[in-house]
Amino acid sequence: MTMFPSKVKHLQRLLQFRHTLWCNPSFGKASCSRLVLGIETSCDDTGAAVLDETGAILGESLHSQTQVHLRTGGIIPTVAQQLHRENIERVVQEALERSGVVPSQLSAVATTVKPGLGLSLGIGLEFSQRFVRTHNKPFIPIHHMEAHALTVRMLQPVAFPFLVLLVSGGHSLLAVARGVDDFLLLGHNLDEAPGDTLDKVARRLSLIKHPRCSTLSGGRAIELLAKDGDRARFPFRTPMGQTYDCCFSFAGLRNQITMTIKKKEAEEGIEQGTLLSCVNDIAAATQHTVASHLAKRTHRAILFCNANGLLPSHSPTLVLSGGVASNQYIRKALTIITETTGLRLLCPPAKFCTDNGVMIAWNGVERLREGKGILPPDVDVSYEPKAPLGVDMTEEVKAAAIKLPSVKMKILN
Ligand code: KG4
Ligand code: ZN
């Protein structure tokens, strides 16, 4: 983003002054509230939504690319870009039409600009900048992970600070959310993200050929098959057992799983690309080990927060979100940890855990309310494929070297 801070402050004040209140019943569903259009294109979902200031969803639209990427064996960035390009105009139009709102009624447009696939982010950003310039509207650039973290506040009152575990196809992170744009980063993934691992394991198992999984994302396919599997048959090692911090690593686990799959293929005398007879058991063991790793790192993060007074003593909260948080088994694993440590666990419904335009619009509402990061339409904004969230505390967490008491992870399917 290129702009001088003093000029930005002056313009922000000007823009806040110009925000108008809608109190006209002829505006249809929208009344007495500022309205925000949110646009999401950071990965493989083209999403748009119009929200009012209370978090009411007036209209939304989502185009998922999952089916295409399942057929091509993973997300090919140029394919994702082309699909965003083909769909963005229609998706935004649909969200607006469903809301009964016309562009002139909007108070701002919020769009994901970081982190994500550069080619995908570029489409949403280019569209949004054209849109705000055409309609002379303020622009609110959004951090995708900040949006995942704040979504829960759209659904129920959750005061800052709270601990948040975000797990998706691109990320895993633990952070203390202290304000709309104020995060302490306690841990992050050192290699691949858990959703990516589940997607790759599902591909290696050729689950697309499984009659019950052919249209499901890797994570959902693993969850479904794991229900009928015996996790004890493949005791994979939980990653980073000897590293006493809150970071995550899934690449080593994937290697363990791949070796097991190869061994089983040899035993069953089948080629890669054919379904193994033990897919359910491998799915169950994979899911359990991912859940256990997430639970252990989160347990340590809670103990770190307690030792440093980072969470309130009354009703301390863990928020779990991101696409992988739709997984019921993982939710149960985290429930064991929050029950052990006296936290309340909040998790948005699956529809709001996976990527969508609503969460981006809500982040826009939160920023609009606080007057934070609101830009005039003519400011040039760049997208950022890599963008850490908040103040990095991972070294402090590591230095604390907190050992975990043992907790029985007896999770029922
Ligand atoms: O947050 P999201 O929609 O997109 C990213 O920002 O990455 O997350 C997508 C990821 C995919 O890797 C998908 O396999 C995973 O979330 N996922 C799940 C489930 N549903 C989606 N993983 C585990 N269990 C699920 N039920
Ligand atoms: Zn996401």
Coordinates of C-alpha atoms and ligand atoms in Angstrom, one line a residue:
M1 CA 0.0 0.0 0.0
T2 CA 1.5 3.3 -0.9
M3 CA 0.4 6.4 1.0
F4 CA 1.8 8.8 3.6
P5 CA 0.5 8.2 7.2
S6 CA -0.5 11.9 7.8
K7 CA -2.4 12.1 4.5
V8 CA -4.1 8.7 5.3
K9 CA -5.2 10.0 8.8
H10 CA -6.6 13.2 7.3
L11 CA -8.5 11.2 4.6
Q12 CA -9.8 8.7 7.1
R13 CA -11.3 11.5 9.2
L14 CA -12.9 12.9 6.1
L15 CA -14.3 9.6 5.1
Q16 CA -15.7 8.8 8.6
F17 CA -17.5 12.2 8.5
R18 CA -19.0 11.4 5.1
H19 CA -20.4 8.0 6.1
T20 CA -24.1 8.3 5.9
L21 CA -26.9 6.5 7.8
W22 CA -29.7 4.9 5.9
C23 CA -33.0 5.3 7.6
N24 CA -35.3 5.0 4.6
P25 CA -37.6 2.1 4.4
S26 CA -37.7 2.3 0.6
F27 CA -34.2 0.9 0.7
G28 CA -35.8 -2.6 1.2
K29 CA -34.0 -4.9 3.6
A30 CA -31.3 -2.3 4.3
S31 CA -32.3 0.3 6.8
C32 CA -30.7 2.6 9.5
S33 CA -27.3 1.0 9.1
R34 CA -24.2 1.4 7.1
L35 CA -23.8 -1.2 4.5
V36 CA -20.6 -3.0 3.4
L37 CA -20.0 -5.1 0.3
G38 CA -17.3 -7.9 1.0
I39 CA -15.4 -9.6 -1.8
E40 CA -13.2 -12.8 -1.4
T41 CA -11.0 -14.3 -4.0
S42 CA -7.9 -15.4 -2.0
C43 CA -7.9 -19.0 -3.0
D44 CA -10.5 -21.1 -4.8
D45 CA -13.8 -19.5 -3.8
T46 CA -15.3 -16.4 -5.4
G47 CA -17.5 -14.9 -2.7
A48 CA -19.4 -11.7 -2.2
A49 CA -21.9 -10.5 0.4
V50 CA -23.6 -7.4 1.6
L51 CA -23.9 -6.9 5.4
D52 CA -25.4 -4.2 7.5
E53 CA -23.6 -2.8 10.5
T54 CA -25.4 -5.3 12.9
G55 CA -24.0 -8.2 11.0
A56 CA -27.3 -9.1 9.2
I57 CA -26.5 -10.7 5.9
L58 CA -28.6 -8.9 3.3
G59 CA -27.4 -10.9 0.3
E60 CA -24.6 -13.2 -0.6
S61 CA -23.2 -15.3 -3.4
L62 CA -20.5 -17.9 -3.6
H63 CA -18.9 -19.7 -6.5
S64 CA -16.8 -22.7 -5.4
Q65 CA -14.0 -24.1 -7.6
T66 CA -13.7 -27.3 -5.6
Q67 CA -15.1 -29.6 -8.3
V68 CA -12.7 -28.3 -11.0
H69 CA -9.6 -28.6 -8.7
L70 CA -10.6 -32.1 -7.6
R71 CA -10.5 -33.2 -11.3
T72 CA -7.1 -31.5 -12.0
G73 CA -5.6 -33.0 -8.8
G74 CA -5.1 -29.8 -6.9
I75 CA -5.3 -26.0 -7.3
I76 CA -3.5 -24.8 -10.4
P77 CA -3.1 -21.0 -9.8
T78 CA -3.8 -20.0 -13.5
V79 CA -6.9 -22.1 -13.5
A80 CA -8.1 -20.6 -10.2
Q81 CA -7.4 -17.1 -11.6
Q82 CA -9.4 -17.8 -14.8
L83 CA -12.3 -19.1 -12.8
H84 CA -12.3 -16.0 -10.5
R85 CA -12.2 -13.8 -13.7
E86 CA -15.1 -15.6 -15.2
N87 CA -17.3 -15.4 -12.1
I88 CA -16.5 -12.3 -10.1
E89 CA -18.8 -9.9 -11.9
R90 CA -21.8 -12.3 -11.6
V91 CA -21.1 -13.2 -8.0
V92 CA -20.9 -9.5 -6.9
Q93 CA -24.0 -8.7 -8.9
E94 CA -25.9 -11.6 -7.4
A95 CA -25.0 -10.6 -3.8
L96 CA -26.1 -7.0 -4.5
E97 CA -29.4 -8.1 -6.2
R98 CA -30.3 -10.5 -3.4
S99 CA -29.7 -7.8 -0.8
G100 CA -31.8 -5.2 -2.7
V101 CA -28.9 -2.8 -2.3
V102 CA -27.6 -0.6 -5.1
P103 CA -23.9 0.5 -5.2
S104 CA -24.7 4.1 -4.3
Q105 CA -26.1 2.8 -0.9
L106 CA -22.9 1.1 0.2
S107 CA -20.7 2.8 2.8
A108 CA -17.6 0.8 1.8
V109 CA -16.3 -2.2 -0.1
A110 CA -14.0 -4.6 1.8
T111 CA -11.8 -7.1 -0.2
T112 CA -9.2 -9.7 0.7
V113 CA -5.8 -8.4 -0.4
K114 CA -3.6 -10.8 1.7
P115 CA -2.5 -13.5 2.2
G116 CA -3.4 -16.0 -0.6
L117 CA -2.6 -17.0 -4.2
G118 CA -1.3 -13.9 -5.9
L119 CA -3.1 -14.6 -9.2
S120 CA -6.4 -15.1 -7.3
L121 CA -6.0 -12.1 -5.0
G122 CA -5.3 -10.0 -8.0
I123 CA -8.7 -10.6 -9.6
G124 CA -10.6 -9.6 -6.5
L125 CA -8.5 -6.5 -6.0
E126 CA -8.6 -5.3 -9.6
F127 CA -12.4 -5.7 -9.7
S128 CA -12.8 -4.0 -6.3
Q129 CA -10.6 -1.0 -7.2
R130 CA -12.5 -0.5 -10.4
F131 CA -15.8 -0.8 -8.5
V132 CA -14.9 1.7 -5.8
R133 CA -13.6 4.2 -8.3
T134 CA -16.7 3.9 -10.5
H135 CA -19.0 4.4 -7.5
N136 CA -16.8 6.6 -5.4
K137 CA -16.8 4.4 -2.3
P138 CA -14.2 3.9 0.4
F139 CA -12.1 0.8 0.2
I140 CA -11.1 -1.5 3.1
P141 CA -8.3 -4.0 2.4
I142 CA -8.7 -7.2 4.4
H143 CA -6.3 -9.7 5.8
H144 CA -7.9 -13.1 5.2
M145 CA -6.9 -14.6 8.5
E146 CA -8.1 -11.6 10.5
A147 CA -11.4 -12.1 8.8
H148 CA -11.5 -15.8 9.8
A149 CA -10.7 -14.8 13.4
L150 CA -13.4 -12.2 13.7
T151 CA -16.3 -14.1 12.0
V152 CA -17.5 -15.4 15.3
R153 CA -18.2 -11.9 16.5
M154 CA -20.8 -11.6 13.7
L155 CA -22.7 -14.5 15.2
Q156 CA -22.6 -13.7 18.9
P157 CA -21.0 -11.2 21.3
V158 CA -17.4 -12.2 22.0
A159 CA -15.3 -9.6 23.7
F160 CA -11.5 -9.2 23.1
P161 CA -9.2 -10.7 24.1
F162 CA -9.7 -14.3 23.0
L163 CA -7.5 -17.1 21.8
V164 CA -8.0 -18.2 18.2
L165 CA -6.9 -21.4 16.3
L166 CA -7.3 -21.0 12.6
V167 CA -6.9 -24.0 10.4
S168 CA -7.4 -24.0 6.7
G169 CA -6.0 -25.2 3.4
G170 CA -3.3 -22.5 3.4
H171 CA -2.7 -21.9 7.1
S172 CA -2.6 -23.0 10.7
L173 CA -2.1 -20.4 13.4
L174 CA -2.7 -19.7 17.1
A175 CA -3.1 -16.1 18.1
V176 CA -4.5 -13.9 20.8
A177 CA -7.0 -11.5 19.3
R178 CA -6.8 -8.3 21.3
G179 CA -8.7 -6.0 18.9
V180 CA -9.9 -5.8 15.4
D181 CA -6.4 -5.2 14.1
D182 CA -4.4 -6.3 17.1
F183 CA -3.1 -9.9 17.3
L184 CA -0.3 -11.7 19.1
L185 CA 0.9 -14.6 17.0
L186 CA 1.8 -17.6 19.3
G187 CA 2.3 -20.2 16.6
H188 CA 2.1 -20.9 12.9
N189 CA 2.7 -23.8 10.4
L190 CA 6.4 -24.3 9.6
D191 CA 5.6 -26.3 6.4
E192 CA 2.3 -27.3 4.9
A193 CA -1.1 -26.4 6.3
P194 CA -3.4 -29.1 7.8
G195 CA -6.0 -28.7 5.0
D196 CA -3.3 -29.1 2.4
T197 CA -2.1 -32.2 4.1
L198 CA -5.6 -33.7 4.2
D199 CA -6.2 -32.8 0.5
K200 CA -2.9 -34.4 -0.5
V201 CA -3.5 -37.6 1.5
A202 CA -7.0 -37.8 0.0
R203 CA -5.4 -37.5 -3.5
R204 CA -2.7 -40.1 -2.7
L205 CA -5.5 -42.4 -1.6
S206 CA -7.4 -41.7 -4.9
L207 CA -10.5 -40.9 -2.8
I208 CA -12.0 -39.2 -5.9
K209 CA -12.7 -42.8 -7.1
H210 CA -14.5 -43.6 -3.9
P211 CA -18.3 -43.7 -4.6
R212 CA -19.0 -41.6 -1.4
C213 CA -16.2 -39.1 -1.8
S214 CA -16.0 -38.2 -5.5
T215 CA -17.3 -34.6 -5.0
L216 CA -15.9 -33.9 -1.6
S217 CA -12.9 -31.8 -0.7
G218 CA -10.0 -33.9 0.7
G219 CA -10.7 -32.9 4.3
R220 CA -14.4 -33.8 4.1
A221 CA -13.6 -37.1 2.4
I222 CA -11.2 -38.0 5.2
E223 CA -13.8 -37.1 7.8
L224 CA -16.5 -39.2 6.2
L225 CA -14.3 -42.3 5.7
A226 CA -12.8 -42.0 9.2
K227 CA -16.2 -42.5 10.7
D228 CA -16.0 -46.2 9.8
G229 CA -12.3 -46.6 10.4
D230 CA -10.1 -47.9 13.2
R231 CA -7.5 -45.3 14.0
A232 CA -5.5 -47.6 16.2
R233 CA -4.5 -49.8 13.2
F234 CA -2.0 -47.1 12.1
P235 CA -0.4 -45.4 15.1
F236 CA 1.2 -42.4 13.3
R237 CA 3.5 -40.3 15.4
T238 CA 2.1 -36.9 16.5
P239 CA 4.5 -34.2 15.1
M240 CA 6.9 -32.1 17.1
G241 CA 6.6 -34.0 20.4
Q242 CA 10.0 -32.8 21.5
T243 CA 9.5 -29.1 20.5
Y244 CA 7.9 -27.2 23.3
D245 CA 6.3 -24.3 21.3
C246 CA 3.0 -23.7 19.5
C247 CA 4.1 -24.1 15.9
F248 CA 2.7 -26.7 13.6
S249 CA 4.3 -29.2 11.1
F250 CA 2.4 -31.6 8.9
A251 CA 4.9 -32.5 6.2
G252 CA 6.6 -35.2 8.3
L253 CA 3.2 -36.7 9.1
R254 CA 2.3 -36.8 5.4
N255 CA 5.5 -38.6 4.8
Q256 CA 4.6 -41.3 7.4
I257 CA 1.2 -41.7 5.8
T258 CA 2.6 -42.0 2.3
M259 CA 5.1 -44.6 3.4
T260 CA 2.2 -46.6 5.0
I261 CA 0.1 -46.3 1.9
K262 CA 3.0 -47.6 -0.3
K263 CA 3.5 -50.5 2.1
K264 CA -0.1 -51.4 2.0
E265 CA -0.2 -51.1 -1.8
A266 CA 2.7 -53.6 -2.0
E267 CA 1.0 -55.9 0.4
E268 CA -2.3 -55.8 -1.5
G269 CA -0.5 -56.1 -4.8
I270 CA -2.2 -53.0 -6.2
E271 CA -0.9 -49.9 -8.1
Q272 CA -1.0 -46.3 -7.0
G273 CA -4.4 -45.0 -8.2
T274 CA -6.4 -48.0 -7.0
L275 CA -8.4 -47.8 -3.8
L276 CA -6.9 -49.6 -0.8
S277 CA -9.1 -51.9 1.3
C278 CA -7.9 -50.1 4.4
V279 CA -8.8 -46.5 3.3
N280 CA -11.1 -46.0 6.3
D281 CA -8.5 -46.9 8.8
I282 CA -5.8 -44.7 7.2
A283 CA -8.4 -41.8 7.1
A284 CA -9.2 -42.4 10.8
A285 CA -5.5 -42.5 11.8
T286 CA -4.7 -39.4 9.7
Q287 CA -7.6 -37.4 11.1
H288 CA -6.7 -38.5 14.7
T289 CA -3.1 -37.5 14.4
V290 CA -3.9 -34.1 12.8
A291 CA -6.5 -33.5 15.6
S292 CA -4.1 -34.5 18.3
H293 CA -1.3 -32.2 17.0
L294 CA -3.7 -29.3 16.8
A295 CA -5.0 -30.1 20.3
K296 CA -1.5 -30.3 21.9
R297 CA -0.2 -27.0 20.4
T298 CA -3.5 -25.3 21.5
H299 CA -3.1 -26.7 25.0
R300 CA 0.3 -25.2 25.2
A301 CA -1.0 -21.9 23.9
I302 CA -3.6 -21.8 26.6
L303 CA -1.0 -22.5 29.3
F304 CA 1.2 -19.8 27.9
C305 CA -1.7 -17.3 27.9
N306 CA -2.5 -18.3 31.5
A307 CA 1.1 -17.8 32.6
N308 CA 1.2 -14.4 31.0
G309 CA -2.3 -13.1 31.8
L310 CA -3.2 -12.8 28.2
L311 CA -6.8 -14.0 28.6
P312 CA -9.5 -12.7 30.9
S313 CA -10.1 -14.7 34.1
H314 CA -13.9 -14.5 33.5
S315 CA -15.0 -16.7 30.6
P316 CA -11.8 -17.1 28.7
T317 CA -12.5 -18.2 25.1
L318 CA -11.0 -20.3 22.4
V319 CA -12.3 -19.6 18.9
L320 CA -11.8 -22.3 16.3
S321 CA -12.3 -21.4 12.6
G322 CA -11.0 -21.9 9.0
G323 CA -12.1 -24.7 6.6
V324 CA -10.5 -27.5 8.6
A325 CA -12.5 -26.4 11.7
S326 CA -15.6 -27.8 10.0
N327 CA -14.3 -31.2 11.0
Q328 CA -16.4 -32.5 13.9
Y329 CA -13.7 -34.9 15.2
I330 CA -11.2 -32.0 15.4
R331 CA -13.8 -29.9 17.2
K332 CA -14.2 -32.8 19.7
A333 CA -10.4 -32.9 20.3
L334 CA -10.4 -29.2 21.0
T335 CA -13.4 -29.6 23.3
I336 CA -11.3 -32.0 25.4
I337 CA -8.6 -29.4 25.7
T338 CA -11.0 -26.5 26.6
E339 CA -12.8 -28.6 29.2
T340 CA -9.5 -29.6 30.8
T341 CA -8.3 -25.9 30.9
G342 CA -11.6 -24.2 31.7
L343 CA -12.1 -22.3 28.5
R344 CA -15.3 -22.0 26.5
L345 CA -14.9 -23.2 22.9
L346 CA -16.7 -21.3 20.1
C347 CA -16.7 -22.5 16.6
P348 CA -18.8 -20.9 13.8
P349 CA -21.0 -23.2 11.8
A350 CA -19.2 -24.9 8.8
K351 CA -20.7 -22.5 6.3
F352 CA -18.8 -19.6 8.0
C353 CA -15.6 -21.6 8.7
T354 CA -14.9 -22.1 5.0
D355 CA -14.1 -19.1 2.8
N356 CA -17.0 -16.8 1.9
G357 CA -17.8 -13.2 1.1
V358 CA -19.7 -12.8 4.4
M359 CA -16.6 -13.0 6.6
I360 CA -14.9 -10.3 4.5
A361 CA -17.8 -8.0 4.7
W362 CA -18.0 -8.5 8.5
N363 CA -14.3 -7.6 8.8
G364 CA -15.2 -4.5 6.8
V365 CA -18.0 -3.7 9.2
E366 CA -15.7 -4.1 12.2
R367 CA -13.1 -1.8 10.7
L368 CA -15.7 0.7 9.6
R369 CA -17.1 0.9 13.1
E370 CA -13.6 1.6 14.5
G371 CA -12.5 3.8 11.6
K372 CA -9.5 1.5 10.9
G373 CA -7.8 1.0 7.5
I374 CA -10.4 2.8 5.4
L375 CA -9.0 4.2 2.3
P376 CA -10.3 6.6 -0.3
P377 CA -11.2 5.0 -3.7
D378 CA -8.2 6.4 -5.6
V379 CA -5.4 4.9 -3.4
D380 CA -3.4 2.2 -5.1
V381 CA -3.4 -1.0 -3.1
S382 CA -1.2 -4.1 -3.8
Y383 CA -2.0 -7.6 -2.9
E384 CA 0.4 -9.6 -0.7
P385 CA 0.6 -13.4 -1.1
K386 CA 2.5 -13.8 2.2
A387 CA 1.4 -11.7 5.2
P388 CA 1.9 -12.7 8.8
L389 CA -0.8 -11.9 11.3
G390 CA 0.0 -9.7 14.2
V391 CA 3.0 -9.3 16.5
D392 CA 5.2 -12.4 16.4
M393 CA 5.5 -14.0 19.8
T394 CA 6.7 -17.4 18.7
E395 CA 10.2 -16.9 20.2
E396 CA 8.7 -16.0 23.6
V397 CA 6.5 -19.1 23.5
K398 CA 9.4 -21.3 22.6
A399 CA 11.6 -19.8 25.3
A400 CA 8.9 -20.6 27.9
A401 CA 9.2 -24.3 26.9
I402 CA 6.0 -25.3 28.6
K403 CA 5.6 -29.1 29.1
L404 CA 2.1 -30.4 28.8
P405 CA 0.4 -32.6 31.4
S406 CA -0.9 -35.8 29.7
V407 CA -4.5 -35.6 28.5
K408 CA -6.4 -38.7 27.2
M409 CA -7.5 -38.0 23.7
K410 CA -10.5 -40.4 23.8
I411 CA -12.5 -39.0 20.9
L412 CA -15.7 -40.8 19.9
N413 CA -16.8 -40.6 16.3
Ligands
KG4_1 O1 -10.7 -21.9 4.9 P1 -10.8 -22.7 3.6 O2 -12.2 -22.7 2.9 O3 -9.8 -22.2 2.5 C1 -8.6 -21.7 2.8 O4 -8.4 -20.5 3.2 O5 -7.7 -22.6 2.6 O6 -10.3 -24.2 3.9 C2 -10.3 -25.2 2.9 C3 -9.6 -26.4 3.5 C4 -9.4 -27.5 2.4 O7 -8.1 -28.0 2.6 C5 -10.4 -28.6 2.9 O8 -9.9 -29.9 2.6 C6 -10.5 -28.4 4.3 O9 -10.5 -26.9 4.5 N1 -11.8 -28.9 4.9 C7 -11.9 -29.8 5.8 C8 -13.2 -30.1 6.0 N2 -14.0 -29.3 5.2 C9 -13.0 -28.6 4.5 N3 -10.9 -30.4 6.5 C10 -11.3 -31.4 7.4 N4 -12.6 -31.7 7.6 C11 -13.6 -31.1 7.0 N5 -14.9 -31.4 7.2
ZN2 ZN -9.7 -19.3 4.5

